[in-house]
Amino acid sequence: MWKDDRVQGQASPPPRLLDGGGALEVQLGGEPHRFHAIWLRDNAQDAATRSPGNGQRLITLLDIPRETRIADARWDEGGLTVRFEPDGKVVGFDPDWLLSRTYDKPAPPAAGWTGPEISRWDASLGDQGPVERYHVVRTDPGARLRWLRTVQRYGFARLTEAPTTSGGCLEVARLFGYVRETNYGRTFDVRAEVDPSNLAYTNLGLQAHTDNPYRDPAPGLQILACLENSVEGGESIVIDGFKVAQELQAQSPHGFELLAKYCARFEYAGSKGVRLRSKRPVIELGPDGELISIRFNNRSAAPFTDIPYDDMADYYAAYRRMAELIEEPALAVRFKLTPGDLFIVDNLRVLHARSAITSGGERWLQGCYADKDGLSSTLAALEEDSAEH
Ligand code: NM2
Ligand code: OGA
Ligand code: ZN
């Protein structure tokens, strides 16, 4: 591979210095790409800049002269070899490494965009959505990779034949990361209780929601496993909040803007000693307009006090439109959990609901939360392993 790059490098036109060495332009993957001198120097991969063992940067920005420029750049045995001034440092860059880190591209599209790793979905995702068998995912790294890719892409996946014993959801979390303990416990039991600390612990239906938006940060993942279910009703419904946001934006760009621009408030104060409060938008965008997360939970929405009087009526209209979209059967995947079934959701994206429990019998779900970084990290590591083999 490296040899081919060298051949490609030699065949490419020589790098061109720009702005008196403040930047350069190189051909990579058949396209011209510009890089700034300071960016290249800061991202040098040599052993004096980055620890070869752990890859961490050994220097600070202040160790790089402010007036850093490119004195000379050419393709040779070391890939793209760059000599910087004033310090005379020479650094080689692997063209593949550069190609996968280019930044000389058009600005991101309009607000609400998502990256290529995300696919938005509706009811056509399938009757019950993507599913794998627990013991296969547990024992076969290939199946685990497939399952984690699914979670990343759709923010939702199911498992069957999972343990029906208490603590099973912890085993599932261990497949990719770490449990997030909260005031509800390391795990929580979802079943009807006499004096419920949360409406989840009743037979009521629950409108589609993301869990715990009153937390900072809100849990990134939720696993809900079924241990018993002999009731009528109590069906599970999941909806892609990113799809909902997209539909809302198409129908009402202004409504989308309002839900992204102003913060809502969320609160949980349902048990002694717990007063959880947050102030975050229902649709959260990054500074570059990327759709980052959805927070929606009727039970724990607090009075909104951060929307100007003049925008409140329109804000509520948009909030209602979103609530209507969430009820759309065409957007929802619906299924009934039986013992041994579980599902995982990206809790900052996919909403889940349950229909009311309408008969006697036993229904016992057990859940836990986990952070998303653990899942992304395990997924990336498995991707790297599978690329090497
Ligand atoms: N439980 C099930 O976010 C919520 O309040 C939904 C969460 C109590 C952990 C319920
Ligand atoms: C929850 C919840 C769904 C269900 O506990 O957060 O949404 O099916 N439960 O009981
Ligand atoms: Zn919930």
CSV table of C-alpha atoms and ligand atoms in Angstrom, one decimal:
chain,number,residue,atom,x,y,z
A,1,MET,CA,0.0,0.0,0.0
A,2,TRP,CA,2.8,2.4,1.0
A,3,LYS,CA,4.6,1.6,-2.3
A,4,ASP,CA,1.5,2.5,-4.3
A,5,ASP,CA,1.2,5.7,-2.5
A,6,ARG,CA,4.8,6.6,-3.3
A,7,VAL,CA,4.2,5.8,-7.0
A,8,GLN,CA,1.0,7.9,-6.8
A,9,GLY,CA,3.0,10.6,-5.0
A,10,GLN,CA,5.7,10.7,-7.6
A,11,ALA,CA,3.2,10.8,-10.4
A,12,SER,CA,1.3,13.7,-8.7
A,13,PRO,CA,2.4,17.2,-9.4
A,14,PRO,CA,4.8,18.6,-6.8
A,15,PRO,CA,3.2,20.4,-3.8
A,16,ARG,CA,2.7,24.1,-4.4
A,17,LEU,CA,3.6,26.6,-1.6
A,18,LEU,CA,0.9,29.2,-1.0
A,19,ASP,CA,0.9,32.5,0.9
A,20,GLY,CA,4.7,32.7,1.1
A,21,GLY,CA,4.8,29.2,2.8
A,22,GLY,CA,1.8,29.9,5.1
A,23,ALA,CA,0.1,26.9,3.4
A,24,LEU,CA,0.6,24.3,0.7
A,25,GLU,CA,-1.5,22.6,-2.0
A,26,VAL,CA,-1.1,18.9,-2.7
A,27,GLN,CA,-2.9,16.5,-4.9
A,28,LEU,CA,-4.5,13.7,-2.9
A,29,GLY,CA,-6.9,11.1,-4.2
A,30,GLY,CA,-6.9,13.1,-7.5
A,31,GLU,CA,-8.0,16.4,-6.0
A,32,PRO,CA,-6.1,19.4,-4.8
A,33,HIS,CA,-6.1,20.0,-1.1
A,34,ARG,CA,-4.7,22.9,0.9
A,35,PHE,CA,-3.2,22.6,4.3
A,36,HIS,CA,-1.9,25.4,6.5
A,37,ALA,CA,1.7,25.3,7.8
A,38,ILE,CA,0.6,25.6,11.4
A,39,TRP,CA,-1.9,22.7,11.0
A,40,LEU,CA,0.8,20.5,9.4
A,41,ARG,CA,3.3,21.3,12.1
A,42,ASP,CA,0.8,20.8,14.9
A,43,ASN,CA,-0.2,17.4,13.4
A,44,ALA,CA,3.3,16.1,12.8
A,45,GLN,CA,3.5,12.4,13.7
A,46,ASP,CA,7.2,12.1,14.5
A,47,ALA,CA,8.4,10.7,17.8
A,48,ALA,CA,9.3,14.1,19.2
A,49,THR,CA,5.8,15.5,18.6
A,50,ARG,CA,3.7,12.4,19.4
A,51,SER,CA,4.5,9.6,21.8
A,52,PRO,CA,5.0,6.5,19.6
A,53,GLY,CA,3.5,4.3,22.3
A,54,ASN,CA,0.2,6.0,23.1
A,55,GLY,CA,-0.1,8.5,20.3
A,56,GLN,CA,-0.5,11.5,22.6
A,57,ARG,CA,1.0,14.8,21.7
A,58,LEU,CA,4.1,15.6,23.7
A,59,ILE,CA,4.3,19.3,22.8
A,60,THR,CA,2.0,22.3,23.3
A,61,LEU,CA,1.0,24.8,20.6
A,62,LEU,CA,3.4,27.2,22.4
A,63,ASP,CA,6.3,25.0,21.5
A,64,ILE,CA,5.6,25.7,17.9
A,65,PRO,CA,6.9,29.1,16.7
A,66,ARG,CA,4.1,31.5,16.0
A,67,GLU,CA,5.7,32.4,12.6
A,68,THR,CA,5.9,28.8,11.4
A,69,ARG,CA,6.0,28.5,7.6
A,70,ILE,CA,6.7,25.9,5.0
A,71,ALA,CA,10.2,26.3,3.6
A,72,ASP,CA,10.0,23.4,1.3
A,73,ALA,CA,7.7,20.5,0.5
A,74,ARG,CA,8.1,17.5,-1.9
A,75,TRP,CA,7.1,13.9,-2.5
A,76,ASP,CA,9.8,11.4,-1.7
A,77,GLU,CA,10.4,8.1,0.1
A,78,GLY,CA,8.9,9.6,3.3
A,79,GLY,CA,5.6,10.5,1.6
A,80,LEU,CA,5.0,14.2,1.7
A,81,THR,CA,8.2,15.7,3.2
A,82,VAL,CA,7.8,19.2,4.6
A,83,ARG,CA,10.6,21.4,6.0
A,84,PHE,CA,9.4,24.1,8.3
A,85,GLU,CA,11.0,27.4,9.2
A,86,PRO,CA,12.2,29.1,11.3
A,87,ASP,CA,13.1,25.9,13.3
A,88,GLY,CA,14.2,23.8,10.2
A,89,LYS,CA,12.2,20.8,11.4
A,90,VAL,CA,11.6,18.2,8.7
A,91,VAL,CA,8.4,16.0,8.9
A,92,GLY,CA,7.0,13.3,6.7
A,93,PHE,CA,3.3,12.8,6.1
A,94,ASP,CA,1.6,9.6,4.9
A,95,PRO,CA,-0.6,10.6,2.0
A,96,ASP,CA,-3.4,8.2,3.2
A,97,TRP,CA,-3.2,9.8,6.6
A,98,LEU,CA,-3.6,13.2,5.0
A,99,LEU,CA,-6.3,12.2,2.7
A,100,SER,CA,-8.5,11.0,5.5
A,101,ARG,CA,-8.0,14.3,7.4
A,102,THR,CA,-8.5,16.9,4.7
A,103,TYR,CA,-10.4,20.1,5.7
A,104,ASP,CA,-10.3,22.0,2.4
A,105,LYS,CA,-13.9,21.3,1.4
A,106,PRO,CA,-17.1,23.2,1.2
A,107,ALA,CA,-18.7,24.4,4.4
A,108,PRO,CA,-21.3,22.0,5.9
A,109,PRO,CA,-24.8,22.1,4.4
A,110,ALA,CA,-27.8,23.7,6.0
A,111,ALA,CA,-28.5,23.2,9.7
A,112,GLY,CA,-29.8,19.8,10.7
A,113,TRP,CA,-27.3,17.7,8.7
A,114,THR,CA,-25.9,14.4,9.9
A,115,GLY,CA,-22.7,12.5,8.9
A,116,PRO,CA,-22.5,9.5,6.6
A,117,GLU,CA,-22.5,7.1,9.6
A,118,ILE,CA,-26.1,8.0,10.4
A,119,SER,CA,-29.1,6.7,8.4
A,120,ARG,CA,-32.5,8.1,9.3
A,121,TRP,CA,-35.4,5.7,9.3
A,122,ASP,CA,-39.1,5.3,9.5
A,123,ALA,CA,-41.6,2.4,9.8
A,124,SER,CA,-40.0,0.8,6.8
A,125,LEU,CA,-36.9,-0.1,8.9
A,126,GLY,CA,-38.8,-3.3,9.4
A,127,ASP,CA,-41.5,-4.7,11.6
A,128,GLN,CA,-39.3,-5.0,14.6
A,129,GLY,CA,-36.1,-3.3,13.4
A,130,PRO,CA,-32.6,-4.9,13.2
A,131,VAL,CA,-32.1,-7.9,15.4
A,132,GLU,CA,-29.3,-10.3,16.5
A,133,ARG,CA,-29.1,-13.2,18.9
A,134,TYR,CA,-27.5,-12.3,22.2
A,135,HIS,CA,-25.1,-15.3,22.5
A,136,VAL,CA,-23.9,-14.8,18.9
A,137,VAL,CA,-23.1,-11.1,19.6
A,138,ARG,CA,-21.4,-12.1,22.8
A,139,THR,CA,-19.2,-14.8,21.3
A,140,ASP,CA,-18.5,-13.7,17.7
A,141,PRO,CA,-16.6,-10.4,17.3
A,142,GLY,CA,-17.9,-10.1,13.7
A,143,ALA,CA,-21.5,-10.3,15.0
A,144,ARG,CA,-20.7,-7.8,17.7
A,145,LEU,CA,-19.2,-5.4,15.1
A,146,ARG,CA,-22.3,-5.8,13.0
A,147,TRP,CA,-24.6,-5.1,16.0
A,148,LEU,CA,-22.6,-2.1,17.1
A,149,ARG,CA,-22.6,-0.7,13.6
A,150,THR,CA,-26.4,-1.0,13.6
A,151,VAL,CA,-26.6,0.9,16.9
A,152,GLN,CA,-24.5,3.7,15.5
A,153,ARG,CA,-26.3,3.9,12.2
A,154,TYR,CA,-29.9,3.6,13.4
A,155,GLY,CA,-29.6,4.5,17.1
A,156,PHE,CA,-31.7,1.3,17.7
A,157,ALA,CA,-31.1,-2.4,17.7
A,158,ARG,CA,-32.7,-5.5,19.3
A,159,LEU,CA,-31.3,-8.7,20.8
A,160,THR,CA,-33.2,-11.9,21.3
A,161,GLU,CA,-32.4,-14.9,23.6
A,162,ALA,CA,-30.8,-12.6,26.2
A,163,PRO,CA,-30.7,-13.6,29.9
A,164,THR,CA,-34.1,-13.4,31.6
A,165,THR,CA,-32.4,-13.1,35.0
A,166,SER,CA,-31.9,-9.8,36.9
A,167,GLY,CA,-28.7,-8.1,35.8
A,168,GLY,CA,-28.8,-9.4,32.2
A,169,CYS,CA,-28.8,-5.8,30.8
A,170,LEU,CA,-25.5,-5.2,32.6
A,171,GLU,CA,-23.9,-8.1,30.7
A,172,VAL,CA,-25.1,-6.5,27.5
A,173,ALA,CA,-23.6,-3.1,28.5
A,174,ARG,CA,-20.3,-4.9,29.2
A,175,LEU,CA,-20.2,-6.1,25.6
A,176,PHE,CA,-19.3,-2.5,24.5
A,177,GLY,CA,-18.8,-0.2,27.5
A,178,TYR,CA,-19.8,1.0,30.9
A,179,VAL,CA,-23.0,1.4,32.8
A,180,ARG,CA,-24.0,4.8,33.9
A,181,GLU,CA,-25.4,4.6,37.5
A,182,THR,CA,-28.1,7.1,38.4
A,183,ASN,CA,-30.5,7.8,41.3
A,184,TYR,CA,-32.6,5.0,39.8
A,185,GLY,CA,-29.7,2.5,40.4
A,186,ARG,CA,-27.2,0.7,38.3
A,187,THR,CA,-30.2,-1.1,36.9
A,188,PHE,CA,-33.8,-0.2,37.3
A,189,ASP,CA,-36.9,-2.4,37.3
A,190,VAL,CA,-39.8,-1.2,35.2
A,191,ARG,CA,-43.0,-2.6,36.7
A,192,ALA,CA,-46.1,-1.3,38.2
A,193,GLU,CA,-45.5,-0.2,41.8
A,194,VAL,CA,-47.8,1.0,44.6
A,195,ASP,CA,-46.2,4.4,45.2
A,196,PRO,CA,-44.3,5.0,41.9
A,197,SER,CA,-41.3,7.4,42.0
A,198,ASN,CA,-41.8,7.6,38.2
A,199,LEU,CA,-44.7,7.2,35.9
A,200,ALA,CA,-42.7,4.5,34.1
A,201,TYR,CA,-43.4,2.4,37.2
A,202,THR,CA,-47.2,2.2,36.4
A,203,ASN,CA,-49.5,0.6,33.9
A,204,LEU,CA,-50.0,3.9,32.1
A,205,GLY,CA,-49.0,4.3,28.4
A,206,LEU,CA,-46.0,6.5,27.9
A,207,GLN,CA,-45.8,9.0,25.1
A,208,ALA,CA,-42.6,8.6,23.0
A,209,HIS,CA,-39.8,10.2,24.9
A,210,THR,CA,-36.1,10.2,25.5
A,211,ASP,CA,-35.1,9.3,29.0
A,212,ASN,CA,-33.8,11.6,31.6
A,213,PRO,CA,-33.4,14.9,29.7
A,214,TYR,CA,-33.3,16.5,33.1
A,215,ARG,CA,-29.8,15.1,33.6
A,216,ASP,CA,-26.6,16.8,32.5
A,217,PRO,CA,-25.4,15.0,30.5
A,218,ALA,CA,-28.5,13.0,29.6
A,219,PRO,CA,-27.6,9.2,29.3
A,220,GLY,CA,-26.5,8.4,25.8
A,221,LEU,CA,-27.8,4.9,25.6
A,222,GLN,CA,-30.5,2.9,27.2
A,223,ILE,CA,-30.9,-0.8,27.3
A,224,LEU,CA,-34.4,-2.2,28.2
A,225,ALA,CA,-34.6,-6.0,28.7
A,226,CYS,CA,-37.8,-8.0,29.1
A,227,LEU,CA,-37.8,-10.5,31.9
A,228,GLU,CA,-41.6,-11.1,32.1
A,229,ASN,CA,-44.5,-10.1,30.0
A,230,SER,CA,-47.8,-11.8,30.2
A,231,VAL,CA,-50.0,-8.6,30.1
A,232,GLU,CA,-52.1,-7.2,27.3
A,233,GLY,CA,-50.9,-4.0,25.9
A,234,GLY,CA,-47.5,-2.8,27.1
A,235,GLU,CA,-46.2,-2.8,23.5
A,236,SER,CA,-43.0,-1.0,22.6
A,237,ILE,CA,-42.7,1.7,20.0
A,238,VAL,CA,-39.5,3.4,18.8
A,239,ILE,CA,-39.2,6.5,16.6
A,240,ASP,CA,-36.1,8.1,15.0
A,241,GLY,CA,-36.0,11.6,16.5
A,242,PHE,CA,-33.5,12.6,13.7
A,243,LYS,CA,-36.2,11.7,11.2
A,244,VAL,CA,-38.8,13.6,13.1
A,245,ALA,CA,-36.5,16.6,13.1
A,246,GLN,CA,-36.0,16.3,9.4
A,247,GLU,CA,-39.7,16.1,8.7
A,248,LEU,CA,-40.4,19.1,11.0
A,249,GLN,CA,-37.7,21.1,9.2
A,250,ALA,CA,-39.2,20.2,5.8
A,251,GLN,CA,-42.7,21.2,7.0
A,252,SER,CA,-41.8,24.2,9.1
A,253,PRO,CA,-38.3,25.5,8.7
A,254,HIS,CA,-39.1,28.2,11.2
A,255,GLY,CA,-40.5,25.8,13.7
A,256,PHE,CA,-37.3,23.7,13.5
A,257,GLU,CA,-35.3,26.8,14.0
A,258,LEU,CA,-37.2,27.8,17.1
A,259,LEU,CA,-36.9,24.3,18.8
A,260,ALA,CA,-33.1,24.4,18.0
A,261,LYS,CA,-32.6,28.1,19.0
A,262,TYR,CA,-34.2,28.2,22.4
A,263,CYS,CA,-33.7,26.1,25.5
A,264,ALA,CA,-36.5,24.0,27.0
A,265,ARG,CA,-36.3,23.1,30.6
A,266,PHE,CA,-36.6,19.6,32.2
A,267,GLU,CA,-37.0,18.6,35.8
A,268,TYR,CA,-37.4,15.5,37.9
A,269,ALA,CA,-38.2,16.0,41.6
A,270,GLY,CA,-40.2,12.8,42.2
A,271,SER,CA,-38.3,11.4,45.1
A,272,LYS,CA,-36.8,12.7,48.3
A,273,GLY,CA,-33.3,14.2,48.0
A,274,VAL,CA,-33.4,14.3,44.2
A,275,ARG,CA,-33.9,17.6,42.3
A,276,LEU,CA,-32.6,17.1,38.8
A,277,ARG,CA,-32.9,20.1,36.5
A,278,SER,CA,-31.5,21.0,33.0
A,279,LYS,CA,-31.8,23.7,30.4
A,280,ARG,CA,-31.3,22.4,26.9
A,281,PRO,CA,-32.9,22.6,23.5
A,282,VAL,CA,-35.4,20.0,22.2
A,283,ILE,CA,-33.3,19.9,19.0
A,284,GLU,CA,-29.7,20.4,19.7
A,285,LEU,CA,-27.4,21.5,16.9
A,286,GLY,CA,-23.6,21.8,16.9
A,287,PRO,CA,-22.0,25.2,16.1
A,288,ASP,CA,-21.7,23.9,12.5
A,289,GLY,CA,-25.3,23.0,12.2
A,290,GLU,CA,-24.8,19.3,12.8
A,291,LEU,CA,-27.8,17.6,14.4
A,292,ILE,CA,-26.5,16.4,17.7
A,293,SER,CA,-29.4,15.3,19.9
A,294,ILE,CA,-33.1,15.3,20.6
A,295,ARG,CA,-34.6,15.7,24.1
A,296,PHE,CA,-38.3,15.1,24.3
A,297,ASN,CA,-40.2,14.0,27.4
A,298,ASN,CA,-43.7,15.3,28.3
A,299,ARG,CA,-43.5,13.9,31.9
A,300,SER,CA,-40.5,15.9,32.8
A,301,ALA,CA,-40.7,19.0,30.7
A,302,ALA,CA,-40.6,21.9,33.2
A,303,PRO,CA,-42.1,25.4,32.5
A,304,PHE,CA,-40.2,26.9,29.6
A,305,THR,CA,-38.8,30.3,30.7
A,306,ASP,CA,-36.1,30.9,28.1
A,307,ILE,CA,-38.3,31.7,25.1
A,308,PRO,CA,-39.1,35.3,24.5
A,309,TYR,CA,-42.7,36.3,24.8
A,310,ASP,CA,-42.9,37.1,21.1
A,311,ASP,CA,-41.8,33.7,20.1
A,312,MET,CA,-43.6,31.5,22.6
A,313,ALA,CA,-46.8,31.0,20.6
A,314,ASP,CA,-44.8,29.9,17.6
A,315,TYR,CA,-42.5,27.8,19.8
A,316,TYR,CA,-45.5,25.9,21.1
A,317,ALA,CA,-46.9,25.4,17.6
A,318,ALA,CA,-43.6,23.8,16.6
A,319,TYR,CA,-43.5,21.7,19.7
A,320,ARG,CA,-47.0,20.5,19.0
A,321,ARG,CA,-46.1,19.7,15.4
A,322,MET,CA,-43.2,17.6,16.7
A,323,ALA,CA,-45.5,15.8,19.1
A,324,GLU,CA,-47.9,15.1,16.2
A,325,LEU,CA,-45.0,13.7,14.1
A,326,ILE,CA,-44.0,11.5,17.0
A,327,GLU,CA,-47.5,9.8,16.8
A,328,GLU,CA,-47.2,9.1,13.1
A,329,PRO,CA,-47.5,5.3,12.5
A,330,ALA,CA,-45.5,5.8,9.3
A,331,LEU,CA,-42.5,6.8,11.4
A,332,ALA,CA,-42.8,4.2,14.1
A,333,VAL,CA,-41.4,0.7,14.6
A,334,ARG,CA,-43.7,-1.3,16.9
A,335,PHE,CA,-43.1,-4.6,18.6
A,336,LYS,CA,-43.9,-6.5,21.8
A,337,LEU,CA,-41.1,-7.7,23.9
A,338,THR,CA,-41.2,-11.2,25.2
A,339,PRO,CA,-38.9,-12.6,27.9
A,340,GLY,CA,-35.3,-12.7,26.6
A,341,ASP,CA,-35.9,-9.8,24.1
A,342,LEU,CA,-34.2,-6.5,24.7
A,343,PHE,CA,-33.6,-3.3,22.8
A,344,ILE,CA,-31.0,-0.6,22.9
A,345,VAL,CA,-31.6,3.0,21.9
A,346,ASP,CA,-29.4,6.0,21.3
A,347,ASN,CA,-31.2,8.0,23.9
A,348,LEU,CA,-30.1,11.3,22.4
A,349,ARG,CA,-31.8,10.4,19.2
A,350,VAL,CA,-34.4,7.7,19.2
A,351,LEU,CA,-37.6,8.0,21.2
A,352,HIS,CA,-39.3,5.1,22.8
A,353,ALA,CA,-42.9,4.7,23.9
A,354,ARG,CA,-45.1,2.0,25.4
A,355,SER,CA,-48.8,1.5,25.0
A,356,ALA,CA,-50.9,1.2,28.2
A,357,ILE,CA,-51.0,-2.1,30.0
A,358,THR,CA,-54.6,-3.2,29.8
A,359,SER,CA,-54.8,-6.4,31.7
A,360,GLY,CA,-53.5,-8.2,34.8
A,361,GLY,CA,-50.5,-10.4,34.6
A,362,GLU,CA,-46.8,-9.8,35.0
A,363,ARG,CA,-44.7,-7.3,33.2
A,364,TRP,CA,-41.1,-6.8,34.2
A,365,LEU,CA,-38.5,-4.9,32.2
A,366,GLN,CA,-35.1,-4.1,33.5
A,367,GLY,CA,-33.0,-1.3,32.2
A,368,CYS,CA,-29.7,0.5,32.5
A,369,TYR,CA,-28.0,3.5,31.0
A,370,ALA,CA,-24.6,3.6,29.4
A,371,ASP,CA,-22.5,6.3,27.8
A,372,LYS,CA,-22.1,6.5,24.1
A,373,ASP,CA,-18.3,7.1,24.1
A,374,GLY,CA,-17.7,3.5,25.3
A,375,LEU,CA,-19.8,2.1,22.4
A,376,SER,CA,-18.1,4.3,19.8
A,377,SER,CA,-14.7,3.4,21.1
A,378,THR,CA,-15.4,-0.4,21.1
A,379,LEU,CA,-16.9,0.0,17.6
A,380,ALA,CA,-13.8,1.9,16.3
A,381,ALA,CA,-11.4,-0.6,17.8
A,382,LEU,CA,-13.3,-3.6,16.3
A,383,GLU,CA,-13.4,-1.8,12.9
A,384,GLU,CA,-9.6,-1.4,13.1
A,385,ASP,CA,-9.1,-5.1,14.0
A,386,SER,CA,-11.3,-6.2,11.2
A,387,ALA,CA,-9.5,-4.0,8.7
A,388,GLU,CA,-6.2,-5.6,9.8
A,389,HIS,CA,-7.4,-9.2,9.3
B,1,NM2,N1,-36.8,5.3,34.6
B,1,NM2,C1,-37.4,4.1,34.1
B,1,NM2,O1,-36.7,9.7,31.9
B,1,NM2,C2,-37.6,9.2,32.6
B,1,NM2,O2,-37.9,9.8,33.6
B,1,NM2,C3,-38.2,7.9,32.2
B,1,NM2,C4,-36.8,6.5,33.7
B,1,NM2,C5,-37.5,5.7,35.8
B,1,NM2,C6,-35.4,5.1,34.9
B,1,NM2,C7,-38.1,6.8,33.2
B,2,OGA,C1,-38.8,3.6,30.6
B,2,OGA,C2,-39.8,3.3,29.6
B,2,OGA,C3,-41.0,1.6,28.5
B,2,OGA,C4,-41.8,0.4,28.9
B,2,OGA,O1,-38.8,2.9,31.6
B,2,OGA,O2,-38.1,4.6,30.5
B,2,OGA,O3,-39.9,4.1,28.7
B,2,OGA,O4,-42.1,-0.4,27.9
B,2,OGA,N1,-40.4,2.1,29.7
B,2,OGA,O5,-42.1,0.1,30.0
B,3,ZN,ZN,-38.3,5.6,28.9
